Amino acid sequence: MSTPLSHQPVPYQEITEPYYAVEVARTHSLDQAYGDDYVLICTCPRCGAALDIELFDPVYKAASTSAPPNPNPTGAREVPVSCVCRSEHDGRPEGRTGCGAYWPLELS
Ligand SMILES: [Zn+2]
Ligand SMILES: [Zn+2]
């Protein structure tokens, strides 16, 4: 199944839906860039933008060194990811990127 690359000019809204994480997990790819830095390549489940999201070391380390909110027997870690698309979204606060969508990303 291919995801259409058309961008939806939805109004900016900070929102998450359970299906975002599911949708992204089905279609994303995760590249290990340098050391503990990762780049998540995916399509925003809300606005449809093609995204390259850098998961920097501090984020990743914070996720792995602080006590996990939900200890997971598989050792998977979750980091919060949000849309960083640069297209227009009505009502977006100055200096922000994205459409406001965010979701948890599972790093195994
Ligand atoms: Zn967008
Ligand atoms: Zn988006």
JSON list of N, CA and C in Angstrom, two decimals, residues 4-76:
[
{"chain": "A", "resi": 4, "resn": "PRO", "atom": "N", "xyz": [-0.33, 8.31, -0.42]},
{"chain": "A", "resi": 4, "resn": "PRO", "atom": "CA", "xyz": [-0.31, 9.45, -1.34]},
{"chain": "A", "resi": 4, "resn": "PRO", "atom": "C", "xyz": [0.50, 10.59, -0.74]},
{"chain": "A", "resi": 5, "resn": "LEU", "atom": "N", "xyz": [1.22, 11.30, -1.59]},
{"chain": "A", "resi": 5, "resn": "LEU", "atom": "CA", "xyz": [2.11, 12.35, -1.08]},
{"chain": "A", "resi": 5, "resn": "LEU", "atom": "C", "xyz": [1.47, 13.73, -1.10]},
{"chain": "A", "resi": 6, "resn": "SER", "atom": "N", "xyz": [0.16, 13.78, -1.34]},
{"chain": "A", "resi": 6, "resn": "SER", "atom": "CA", "xyz": [-0.48, 15.09, -1.35]},
{"chain": "A", "resi": 6, "resn": "SER", "atom": "C", "xyz": [-0.58, 15.62, 0.07]},
{"chain": "A", "resi": 7, "resn": "HIS", "atom": "N", "xyz": [-0.32, 16.91, 0.20]},
{"chain": "A", "resi": 7, "resn": "HIS", "atom": "CA", "xyz": [-0.31, 17.54, 1.52]},
{"chain": "A", "resi": 7, "resn": "HIS", "atom": "C", "xyz": [-1.69, 18.11, 1.83]},
{"chain": "A", "resi": 8, "resn": "GLN", "atom": "N", "xyz": [-2.18, 17.82, 3.00]},
{"chain": "A", "resi": 8, "resn": "GLN", "atom": "CA", "xyz": [-3.48, 18.33, 3.43]},
{"chain": "A", "resi": 8, "resn": "GLN", "atom": "C", "xyz": [-3.29, 19.60, 4.26]},
{"chain": "A", "resi": 9, "resn": "PRO", "atom": "N", "xyz": [-3.84, 20.73, 3.82]},
{"chain": "A", "resi": 9, "resn": "PRO", "atom": "CA", "xyz": [-3.65, 21.98, 4.58]},
{"chain": "A", "resi": 9, "resn": "PRO", "atom": "C", "xyz": [-4.61, 22.08, 5.76]},
{"chain": "A", "resi": 10, "resn": "VAL", "atom": "N", "xyz": [-4.53, 21.09, 6.65]},
{"chain": "A", "resi": 10, "resn": "VAL", "atom": "CA", "xyz": [-5.42, 21.08, 7.82]},
{"chain": "A", "resi": 10, "resn": "VAL", "atom": "C", "xyz": [-5.01, 22.20, 8.78]},
{"chain": "A", "resi": 11, "resn": "PRO", "atom": "N", "xyz": [-5.94, 22.73, 9.56]},
{"chain": "A", "resi": 11, "resn": "PRO", "atom": "CA", "xyz": [-5.58, 23.76, 10.54]},
{"chain": "A", "resi": 11, "resn": "PRO", "atom": "C", "xyz": [-4.64, 23.19, 11.61]},
{"chain": "A", "resi": 12, "resn": "TYR", "atom": "N", "xyz": [-3.72, 24.05, 12.08]},
{"chain": "A", "resi": 12, "resn": "TYR", "atom": "CA", "xyz": [-2.79, 23.61, 13.11]},
{"chain": "A", "resi": 12, "resn": "TYR", "atom": "C", "xyz": [-3.56, 23.21, 14.36]},
{"chain": "A", "resi": 13, "resn": "GLN", "atom": "N", "xyz": [-3.23, 22.05, 14.88]},
{"chain": "A", "resi": 13, "resn": "GLN", "atom": "CA", "xyz": [-3.86, 21.61, 16.12]},
{"chain": "A", "resi": 13, "resn": "GLN", "atom": "C", "xyz": [-2.93, 20.60, 16.78]},
{"chain": "A", "resi": 14, "resn": "GLU", "atom": "N", "xyz": [-2.62, 20.83, 18.04]},
{"chain": "A", "resi": 14, "resn": "GLU", "atom": "CA", "xyz": [-1.78, 19.87, 18.75]},
{"chain": "A", "resi": 14, "resn": "GLU", "atom": "C", "xyz": [-2.67, 18.72, 19.19]},
{"chain": "A", "resi": 15, "resn": "ILE", "atom": "N", "xyz": [-2.47, 17.61, 18.52]},
{"chain": "A", "resi": 15, "resn": "ILE", "atom": "CA", "xyz": [-3.40, 16.51, 18.68]},
{"chain": "A", "resi": 15, "resn": "ILE", "atom": "C", "xyz": [-2.68, 15.19, 18.44]},
{"chain": "A", "resi": 16, "resn": "THR", "atom": "N", "xyz": [-3.12, 14.17, 19.11]},
{"chain": "A", "resi": 16, "resn": "THR", "atom": "CA", "xyz": [-2.63, 12.84, 18.80]},
{"chain": "A", "resi": 16, "resn": "THR", "atom": "C", "xyz": [-3.82, 11.88, 18.75]},
{"chain": "A", "resi": 17, "resn": "GLU", "atom": "N", "xyz": [-3.70, 10.87, 17.93]},
{"chain": "A", "resi": 17, "resn": "GLU", "atom": "CA", "xyz": [-4.73, 9.84, 17.81]},
{"chain": "A", "resi": 17, "resn": "GLU", "atom": "C", "xyz": [-4.03, 8.51, 17.85]},
{"chain": "A", "resi": 18, "resn": "PRO", "atom": "N", "xyz": [-4.67, 7.50, 18.42]},
{"chain": "A", "resi": 18, "resn": "PRO", "atom": "CA", "xyz": [-4.00, 6.20, 18.51]},
{"chain": "A", "resi": 18, "resn": "PRO", "atom": "C", "xyz": [-3.51, 5.67, 17.17]},
{"chain": "A", "resi": 19, "resn": "TYR", "atom": "N", "xyz": [-4.23, 5.99, 16.10]},
{"chain": "A", "resi": 19, "resn": "TYR", "atom": "CA", "xyz": [-3.83, 5.44, 14.81]},
{"chain": "A", "resi": 19, "resn": "TYR", "atom": "C", "xyz": [-2.56, 6.08, 14.24]},
{"chain": "A", "resi": 20, "resn": "TYR", "atom": "N", "xyz": [-2.18, 7.28, 14.73]},
{"chain": "A", "resi": 20, "resn": "TYR", "atom": "CA", "xyz": [-0.97, 7.92, 14.21]},
{"chain": "A", "resi": 20, "resn": "TYR", "atom": "C", "xyz": [0.24, 7.00, 14.36]},
{"chain": "A", "resi": 21, "resn": "ALA", "atom": "N", "xyz": [0.42, 6.51, 15.58]},
{"chain": "A", "resi": 21, "resn": "ALA", "atom": "CA", "xyz": [1.58, 5.66, 15.85]},
{"chain": "A", "resi": 21, "resn": "ALA", "atom": "C", "xyz": [1.53, 4.38, 15.03]},
{"chain": "A", "resi": 22, "resn": "VAL", "atom": "N", "xyz": [0.33, 3.84, 14.88]},
{"chain": "A", "resi": 22, "resn": "VAL", "atom": "CA", "xyz": [0.16, 2.60, 14.13]},
{"chain": "A", "resi": 22, "resn": "VAL", "atom": "C", "xyz": [0.49, 2.82, 12.66]},
{"chain": "A", "resi": 23, "resn": "GLU", "atom": "N", "xyz": [-0.06, 3.90, 12.14]},
{"chain": "A", "resi": 23, "resn": "GLU", "atom": "CA", "xyz": [0.15, 4.26, 10.74]},
{"chain": "A", "resi": 23, "resn": "GLU", "atom": "C", "xyz": [1.64, 4.49, 10.44]},
{"chain": "A", "resi": 24, "resn": "VAL", "atom": "N", "xyz": [2.29, 5.25, 11.30]},
{"chain": "A", "resi": 24, "resn": "VAL", "atom": "CA", "xyz": [3.70, 5.56, 11.08]},
{"chain": "A", "resi": 24, "resn": "VAL", "atom": "C", "xyz": [4.55, 4.30, 11.22]},
{"chain": "A", "resi": 25, "resn": "ALA", "atom": "N", "xyz": [4.23, 3.49, 12.20]},
{"chain": "A", "resi": 25, "resn": "ALA", "atom": "CA", "xyz": [5.00, 2.26, 12.42]},
{"chain": "A", "resi": 25, "resn": "ALA", "atom": "C", "xyz": [4.95, 1.34, 11.20]},
{"chain": "A", "resi": 26, "resn": "ARG", "atom": "N", "xyz": [3.86, 1.42, 10.45]},
{"chain": "A", "resi": 26, "resn": "ARG", "atom": "CA", "xyz": [3.71, 0.58, 9.26]},
{"chain": "A", "resi": 26, "resn": "ARG", "atom": "C", "xyz": [4.54, 1.07, 8.10]},
{"chain": "A", "resi": 27, "resn": "THR", "atom": "N", "xyz": [4.78, 2.39, 8.05]},
{"chain": "A", "resi": 27, "resn": "THR", "atom": "CA", "xyz": [5.36, 2.96, 6.84]},
{"chain": "A", "resi": 27, "resn": "THR", "atom": "C", "xyz": [6.72, 3.64, 7.03]},
{"chain": "A", "resi": 28, "resn": "HIS", "atom": "N", "xyz": [7.14, 3.84, 8.27]},
{"chain": "A", "resi": 28, "resn": "HIS", "atom": "CA", "xyz": [8.36, 4.62, 8.49]},
{"chain": "A", "resi": 28, "resn": "HIS", "atom": "C", "xyz": [9.61, 3.78, 8.25]},
{"chain": "A", "resi": 29, "resn": "SER", "atom": "N", "xyz": [10.73, 4.48, 8.10]},
{"chain": "A", "resi": 29, "resn": "SER", "atom": "CA", "xyz": [12.01, 3.80, 8.21]},
{"chain": "A", "resi": 29, "resn": "SER", "atom": "C", "xyz": [12.87, 4.61, 9.15]},
{"chain": "A", "resi": 30, "resn": "LEU", "atom": "N", "xyz": [13.70, 3.91, 9.88]},
{"chain": "A", "resi": 30, "resn": "LEU", "atom": "CA", "xyz": [14.52, 4.55, 10.89]},
{"chain": "A", "resi": 30, "resn": "LEU", "atom": "C", "xyz": [15.98, 4.31, 10.51]},
{"chain": "A", "resi": 31, "resn": "ASP", "atom": "N", "xyz": [16.69, 5.41, 10.28]},
{"chain": "A", "resi": 31, "resn": "ASP", "atom": "CA", "xyz": [18.11, 5.30, 9.93]},
{"chain": "A", "resi": 31, "resn": "ASP", "atom": "C", "xyz": [18.94, 5.68, 11.14]},
{"chain": "A", "resi": 32, "resn": "GLN", "atom": "N", "xyz": [19.93, 4.89, 11.42]},
{"chain": "A", "resi": 32, "resn": "GLN", "atom": "CA", "xyz": [20.85, 5.28, 12.48]},
{"chain": "A", "resi": 32, "resn": "GLN", "atom": "C", "xyz": [21.90, 6.17, 11.84]},
{"chain": "A", "resi": 33, "resn": "ALA", "atom": "N", "xyz": [21.95, 7.43, 12.24]},
{"chain": "A", "resi": 33, "resn": "ALA", "atom": "CA", "xyz": [22.84, 8.39, 11.60]},
{"chain": "A", "resi": 33, "resn": "ALA", "atom": "C", "xyz": [24.23, 8.33, 12.22]},
{"chain": "A", "resi": 34, "resn": "TYR", "atom": "N", "xyz": [24.38, 8.88, 13.38]},
{"chain": "A", "resi": 34, "resn": "TYR", "atom": "CA", "xyz": [25.69, 8.89, 14.05]},
{"chain": "A", "resi": 34, "resn": "TYR", "atom": "C", "xyz": [25.47, 8.44, 15.47]},
{"chain": "A", "resi": 35, "resn": "GLY", "atom": "N", "xyz": [26.20, 7.44, 15.88]},
{"chain": "A", "resi": 35, "resn": "GLY", "atom": "CA", "xyz": [26.10, 7.01, 17.27]},
{"chain": "A", "resi": 35, "resn": "GLY", "atom": "C", "xyz": [24.66, 6.71, 17.65]},
{"chain": "A", "resi": 36, "resn": "ASP", "atom": "N", "xyz": [24.17, 7.49, 18.60]},
{"chain": "A", "resi": 36, "resn": "ASP", "atom": "CA", "xyz": [22.82, 7.28, 19.09]},
{"chain": "A", "resi": 36, "resn": "ASP", "atom": "C", "xyz": [21.79, 8.17, 18.40]},
{"chain": "A", "resi": 37, "resn": "ASP", "atom": "N", "xyz": [22.23, 8.89, 17.35]},
{"chain": "A", "resi": 37, "resn": "ASP", "atom": "CA", "xyz": [21.29, 9.74, 16.63]},
{"chain": "A", "resi": 37, "resn": "ASP", "atom": "C", "xyz": [20.57, 8.93, 15.56]},
{"chain": "A", "resi": 38, "resn": "TYR", "atom": "N", "xyz": [19.28, 9.14, 15.48]},
{"chain": "A", "resi": 38, "resn": "TYR", "atom": "CA", "xyz": [18.48, 8.45, 14.49]},
{"chain": "A", "resi": 38, "resn": "TYR", "atom": "C", "xyz": [17.73, 9.45, 13.63]},
{"chain": "A", "resi": 39, "resn": "VAL", "atom": "N", "xyz": [17.45, 9.06, 12.41]},
{"chain": "A", "resi": 39, "resn": "VAL", "atom": "CA", "xyz": [16.59, 9.86, 11.56]},
{"chain": "A", "resi": 39, "resn": "VAL", "atom": "C", "xyz": [15.38, 9.02, 11.21]},
{"chain": "A", "resi": 40, "resn": "LEU", "atom": "N", "xyz": [14.23, 9.56, 11.53]},
{"chain": "A", "resi": 40, "resn": "LEU", "atom": "CA", "xyz": [12.97, 8.89, 11.23]},
{"chain": "A", "resi": 40, "resn": "LEU", "atom": "C", "xyz": [12.44, 9.44, 9.92]},
{"chain": "A", "resi": 41, "resn": "ILE", "atom": "N", "xyz": [12.23, 8.57, 8.95]},
{"chain": "A", "resi": 41, "resn": "ILE", "atom": "CA", "xyz": [11.68, 8.98, 7.67]},
{"chain": "A", "resi": 41, "resn": "ILE", "atom": "C", "xyz": [10.27, 8.43, 7.58]},
{"chain": "A", "resi": 42, "resn": "CYS", "atom": "N", "xyz": [9.30, 9.33, 7.49]},
{"chain": "A", "resi": 42, "resn": "CYS", "atom": "CA", "xyz": [7.92, 8.87, 7.50]},
{"chain": "A", "resi": 42, "resn": "CYS", "atom": "C", "xyz": [7.01, 9.90, 6.83]},
{"chain": "A", "resi": 43, "resn": "THR", "atom": "N", "xyz": [5.76, 9.59, 6.81]},
{"chain": "A", "resi": 43, "resn": "THR", "atom": "CA", "xyz": [4.75, 10.50, 6.31]},
{"chain": "A", "resi": 43, "resn": "THR", "atom": "C", "xyz": [3.87, 10.91, 7.48]},
{"chain": "A", "resi": 44, "resn": "CYS", "atom": "N", "xyz": [3.60, 12.20, 7.60]},
{"chain": "A", "resi": 44, "resn": "CYS", "atom": "CA", "xyz": [2.76, 12.63, 8.71]},
{"chain": "A", "resi": 44, "resn": "CYS", "atom": "C", "xyz": [1.38, 12.00, 8.58]},
{"chain": "A", "resi": 45, "resn": "PRO", "atom": "N", "xyz": [0.92, 11.33, 9.62]},
{"chain": "A", "resi": 45, "resn": "PRO", "atom": "CA", "xyz": [-0.39, 10.67, 9.54]},
{"chain": "A", "resi": 45, "resn": "PRO", "atom": "C", "xyz": [-1.55, 11.66, 9.53]},
{"chain": "A", "resi": 46, "resn": "ARG", "atom": "N", "xyz": [-1.25, 12.92, 9.84]},
{"chain": "A", "resi": 46, "resn": "ARG", "atom": "CA", "xyz": [-2.35, 13.92, 9.86]},
{"chain": "A", "resi": 46, "resn": "ARG", "atom": "C", "xyz": [-2.38, 14.75, 8.59]},
{"chain": "A", "resi": 47, "resn": "CYS", "atom": "N", "xyz": [-1.24, 15.36, 8.23]},
{"chain": "A", "resi": 47, "resn": "CYS", "atom": "CA", "xyz": [-1.26, 16.27, 7.07]},
{"chain": "A", "resi": 47, "resn": "CYS", "atom": "C", "xyz": [-0.66, 15.65, 5.82]},
{"chain": "A", "resi": 48, "resn": "GLY", "atom": "N", "xyz": [-0.03, 14.49, 5.93]},
{"chain": "A", "resi": 48, "resn": "GLY", "atom": "CA", "xyz": [0.47, 13.80, 4.75]},
{"chain": "A", "resi": 48, "resn": "GLY", "atom": "C", "xyz": [1.82, 14.27, 4.25]},
{"chain": "A", "resi": 49, "resn": "ALA", "atom": "N", "xyz": [2.48, 15.16, 4.98]},
{"chain": "A", "resi": 49, "resn": "ALA", "atom": "CA", "xyz": [3.79, 15.65, 4.56]},
{"chain": "A", "resi": 49, "resn": "ALA", "atom": "C", "xyz": [4.84, 14.56, 4.71]},
{"chain": "A", "resi": 50, "resn": "ALA", "atom": "N", "xyz": [5.81, 14.56, 3.79]},
{"chain": "A", "resi": 50, "resn": "ALA", "atom": "CA", "xyz": [6.95, 13.67, 3.91]},
{"chain": "A", "resi": 50, "resn": "ALA", "atom": "C", "xyz": [7.90, 14.27, 4.94]},
{"chain": "A", "resi": 51, "resn": "LEU", "atom": "N", "xyz": [8.26, 13.49, 5.93]},
{"chain": "A", "resi": 51, "resn": "LEU", "atom": "CA", "xyz": [9.04, 14.02, 7.05]},
{"chain": "A", "resi": 51, "resn": "LEU", "atom": "C", "xyz": [10.36, 13.29, 7.22]},
{"chain": "A", "resi": 52, "resn": "ASP", "atom": "N", "xyz": [11.37, 14.08, 7.57]},
{"chain": "A", "resi": 52, "resn": "ASP", "atom": "CA", "xyz": [12.67, 13.57, 8.02]},
{"chain": "A", "resi": 52, "resn": "ASP", "atom": "C", "xyz": [12.85, 14.11, 9.42]},
{"chain": "A", "resi": 53, "resn": "ILE", "atom": "N", "xyz": [12.71, 13.32, 10.41]},
{"chain": "A", "resi": 53, "resn": "ILE", "atom": "CA", "xyz": [12.77, 13.82, 11.78]},
{"chain": "A", "resi": 53, "resn": "ILE", "atom": "C", "xyz": [14.04, 13.32, 12.45]},
{"chain": "A", "resi": 54, "resn": "GLU", "atom": "N", "xyz": [14.89, 14.25, 12.85]},
{"chain": "A", "resi": 54, "resn": "GLU", "atom": "CA", "xyz": [16.12, 13.84, 13.54]},
{"chain": "A", "resi": 54, "resn": "GLU", "atom": "C", "xyz": [15.81, 13.60, 15.00]},
{"chain": "A", "resi": 55, "resn": "LEU", "atom": "N", "xyz": [16.15, 12.43, 15.45]},
{"chain": "A", "resi": 55, "resn": "LEU", "atom": "CA", "xyz": [15.98, 12.09, 16.86]},
{"chain": "A", "resi": 55, "resn": "LEU", "atom": "C", "xyz": [17.34, 12.25, 17.49]},
{"chain": "A", "resi": 56, "resn": "PHE", "atom": "N", "xyz": [17.55, 13.39, 18.12]},
{"chain": "A", "resi": 56, "resn": "PHE", "atom": "CA", "xyz": [18.88, 13.69, 18.65]},
{"chain": "A", "resi": 56, "resn": "PHE", "atom": "C", "xyz": [19.19, 12.87, 19.88]},
{"chain": "A", "resi": 57, "resn": "ASP", "atom": "N", "xyz": [20.47, 12.79, 20.08]},
{"chain": "A", "resi": 57, "resn": "ASP", "atom": "CA", "xyz": [21.03, 12.09, 21.22]},
{"chain": "A", "resi": 57, "resn": "ASP", "atom": "C", "xyz": [20.34, 12.39, 22.55]},
{"chain": "A", "resi": 58, "resn": "PRO", "atom": "N", "xyz": [20.18, 13.69, 22.92]},
{"chain": "A", "resi": 58, "resn": "PRO", "atom": "CA", "xyz": [19.61, 13.98, 24.23]},
{"chain": "A", "resi": 58, "resn": "PRO", "atom": "C", "xyz": [18.22, 13.39, 24.41]},
{"chain": "A", "resi": 59, "resn": "VAL", "atom": "N", "xyz": [17.43, 13.46, 23.35]},
{"chain": "A", "resi": 59, "resn": "VAL", "atom": "CA", "xyz": [16.07, 12.92, 23.42]},
{"chain": "A", "resi": 59, "resn": "VAL", "atom": "C", "xyz": [16.14, 11.42, 23.66]},
{"chain": "A", "resi": 60, "resn": "TYR", "atom": "N", "xyz": [16.96, 10.81, 22.85]},
{"chain": "A", "resi": 60, "resn": "TYR", "atom": "CA", "xyz": [17.08, 9.37, 22.92]},
{"chain": "A", "resi": 60, "resn": "TYR", "atom": "C", "xyz": [17.64, 8.91, 24.27]},
{"chain": "A", "resi": 61, "resn": "LYS", "atom": "N", "xyz": [18.66, 9.63, 24.72]},
{"chain": "A", "resi": 61, "resn": "LYS", "atom": "CA", "xyz": [19.28, 9.29, 26.01]},
{"chain": "A", "resi": 61, "resn": "LYS", "atom": "C", "xyz": [18.31, 9.51, 27.15]},
{"chain": "A", "resi": 62, "resn": "ALA", "atom": "N", "xyz": [17.60, 10.63, 27.09]},
{"chain": "A", "resi": 62, "resn": "ALA", "atom": "CA", "xyz": [16.62, 10.92, 28.14]},
{"chain": "A", "resi": 62, "resn": "ALA", "atom": "C", "xyz": [15.61, 9.80, 28.21]},
{"chain": "A", "resi": 63, "resn": "ALA", "atom": "N", "xyz": [15.21, 9.33, 27.03]},
{"chain": "A", "resi": 63, "resn": "ALA", "atom": "CA", "xyz": [14.22, 8.26, 26.99]},
{"chain": "A", "resi": 63, "resn": "ALA", "atom": "C", "xyz": [14.78, 6.96, 27.56]},
{"chain": "A", "resi": 64, "resn": "SER", "atom": "N", "xyz": [16.08, 6.77, 27.37]},
{"chain": "A", "resi": 64, "resn": "SER", "atom": "CA", "xyz": [16.63, 5.48, 27.78]},
{"chain": "A", "resi": 64, "resn": "SER", "atom": "C", "xyz": [17.18, 5.49, 29.20]},
{"chain": "A", "resi": 65, "resn": "THR", "atom": "N", "xyz": [17.52, 6.69, 29.74]},
{"chain": "A", "resi": 65, "resn": "THR", "atom": "CA", "xyz": [18.12, 6.70, 31.08]},
{"chain": "A", "resi": 65, "resn": "THR", "atom": "C", "xyz": [17.12, 7.01, 32.18]},
{"chain": "A", "resi": 66, "resn": "SER", "atom": "N", "xyz": [16.08, 7.79, 31.85]},
{"chain": "A", "resi": 66, "resn": "SER", "atom": "CA", "xyz": [15.09, 8.06, 32.89]},
{"chain": "A", "resi": 66, "resn": "SER", "atom": "C", "xyz": [14.23, 6.81, 33.09]},
{"chain": "A", "resi": 67, "resn": "ALA", "atom": "N", "xyz": [13.61, 6.76, 34.24]},
{"chain": "A", "resi": 67, "resn": "ALA", "atom": "CA", "xyz": [12.78, 5.59, 34.52]},
{"chain": "A", "resi": 67, "resn": "ALA", "atom": "C", "xyz": [11.67, 5.49, 33.50]},
{"chain": "A", "resi": 68, "resn": "PRO", "atom": "N", "xyz": [11.53, 4.38, 32.86]},
{"chain": "A", "resi": 68, "resn": "PRO", "atom": "CA", "xyz": [10.49, 4.27, 31.84]},
{"chain": "A", "resi": 68, "resn": "PRO", "atom": "C", "xyz": [9.10, 4.37, 32.46]},
{"chain": "A", "resi": 69, "resn": "PRO", "atom": "N", "xyz": [8.21, 5.16, 31.83]},
{"chain": "A", "resi": 69, "resn": "PRO", "atom": "CA", "xyz": [6.86, 5.31, 32.38]},
{"chain": "A", "resi": 69, "resn": "PRO", "atom": "C", "xyz": [6.08, 4.00, 32.33]},
{"chain": "A", "resi": 70, "resn": "ASN", "atom": "N", "xyz": [6.36, 3.23, 31.31]},
{"chain": "A", "resi": 70, "resn": "ASN", "atom": "CA", "xyz": [5.67, 1.94, 31.21]},
{"chain": "A", "resi": 70, "resn": "ASN", "atom": "C", "xyz": [6.69, 0.85, 30.90]},
{"chain": "A", "resi": 71, "resn": "PRO", "atom": "N", "xyz": [7.24, 0.26, 31.93]},
{"chain": "A", "resi": 71, "resn": "PRO", "atom": "CA", "xyz": [8.26, -0.78, 31.70]},
{"chain": "A", "resi": 71, "resn": "PRO", "atom": "C", "xyz": [7.74, -1.83, 30.72]},
{"chain": "A", "resi": 72, "resn": "ASN", "atom": "N", "xyz": [8.55, -2.04, 29.73]},
{"chain": "A", "resi": 72, "resn": "ASN", "atom": "CA", "xyz": [8.12, -2.92, 28.65]},
{"chain": "A", "resi": 72, "resn": "ASN", "atom": "C", "xyz": [9.00, -4.16, 28.62]},
{"chain": "A", "resi": 73, "resn": "PRO", "atom": "N", "xyz": [8.40, -5.33, 28.69]},
{"chain": "A", "resi": 73, "resn": "PRO", "atom": "CA", "xyz": [9.20, -6.56, 28.75]},
{"chain": "A", "resi": 73, "resn": "PRO", "atom": "C", "xyz": [10.07, -6.79, 27.53]},
{"chain": "A", "resi": 74, "resn": "THR", "atom": "N", "xyz": [9.71, -6.20, 26.40]},
{"chain": "A", "resi": 74, "resn": "THR", "atom": "CA", "xyz": [10.52, -6.40, 25.20]},
{"chain": "A", "resi": 74, "resn": "THR", "atom": "C", "xyz": [11.71, -5.45, 25.15]},
{"chain": "A", "resi": 75, "resn": "GLY", "atom": "N", "xyz": [11.75, -4.48, 26.08]},
{"chain": "A", "resi": 75, "resn": "GLY", "atom": "CA", "xyz": [12.85, -3.53, 26.08]},
{"chain": "A", "resi": 75, "resn": "GLY", "atom": "C", "xyz": [12.67, -2.41, 25.10]},
{"chain": "A", "resi": 76, "resn": "ALA", "atom": "N", "xyz": [11.50, -2.31, 24.50]},
{"chain": "A", "resi": 76, "resn": "ALA", "atom": "CA", "xyz": [11.23, -1.22, 23.56]},
{"chain": "A", "resi": 76, "resn": "ALA", "atom": "C", "xyz": [11.13, 0.10, 24.31]}
]
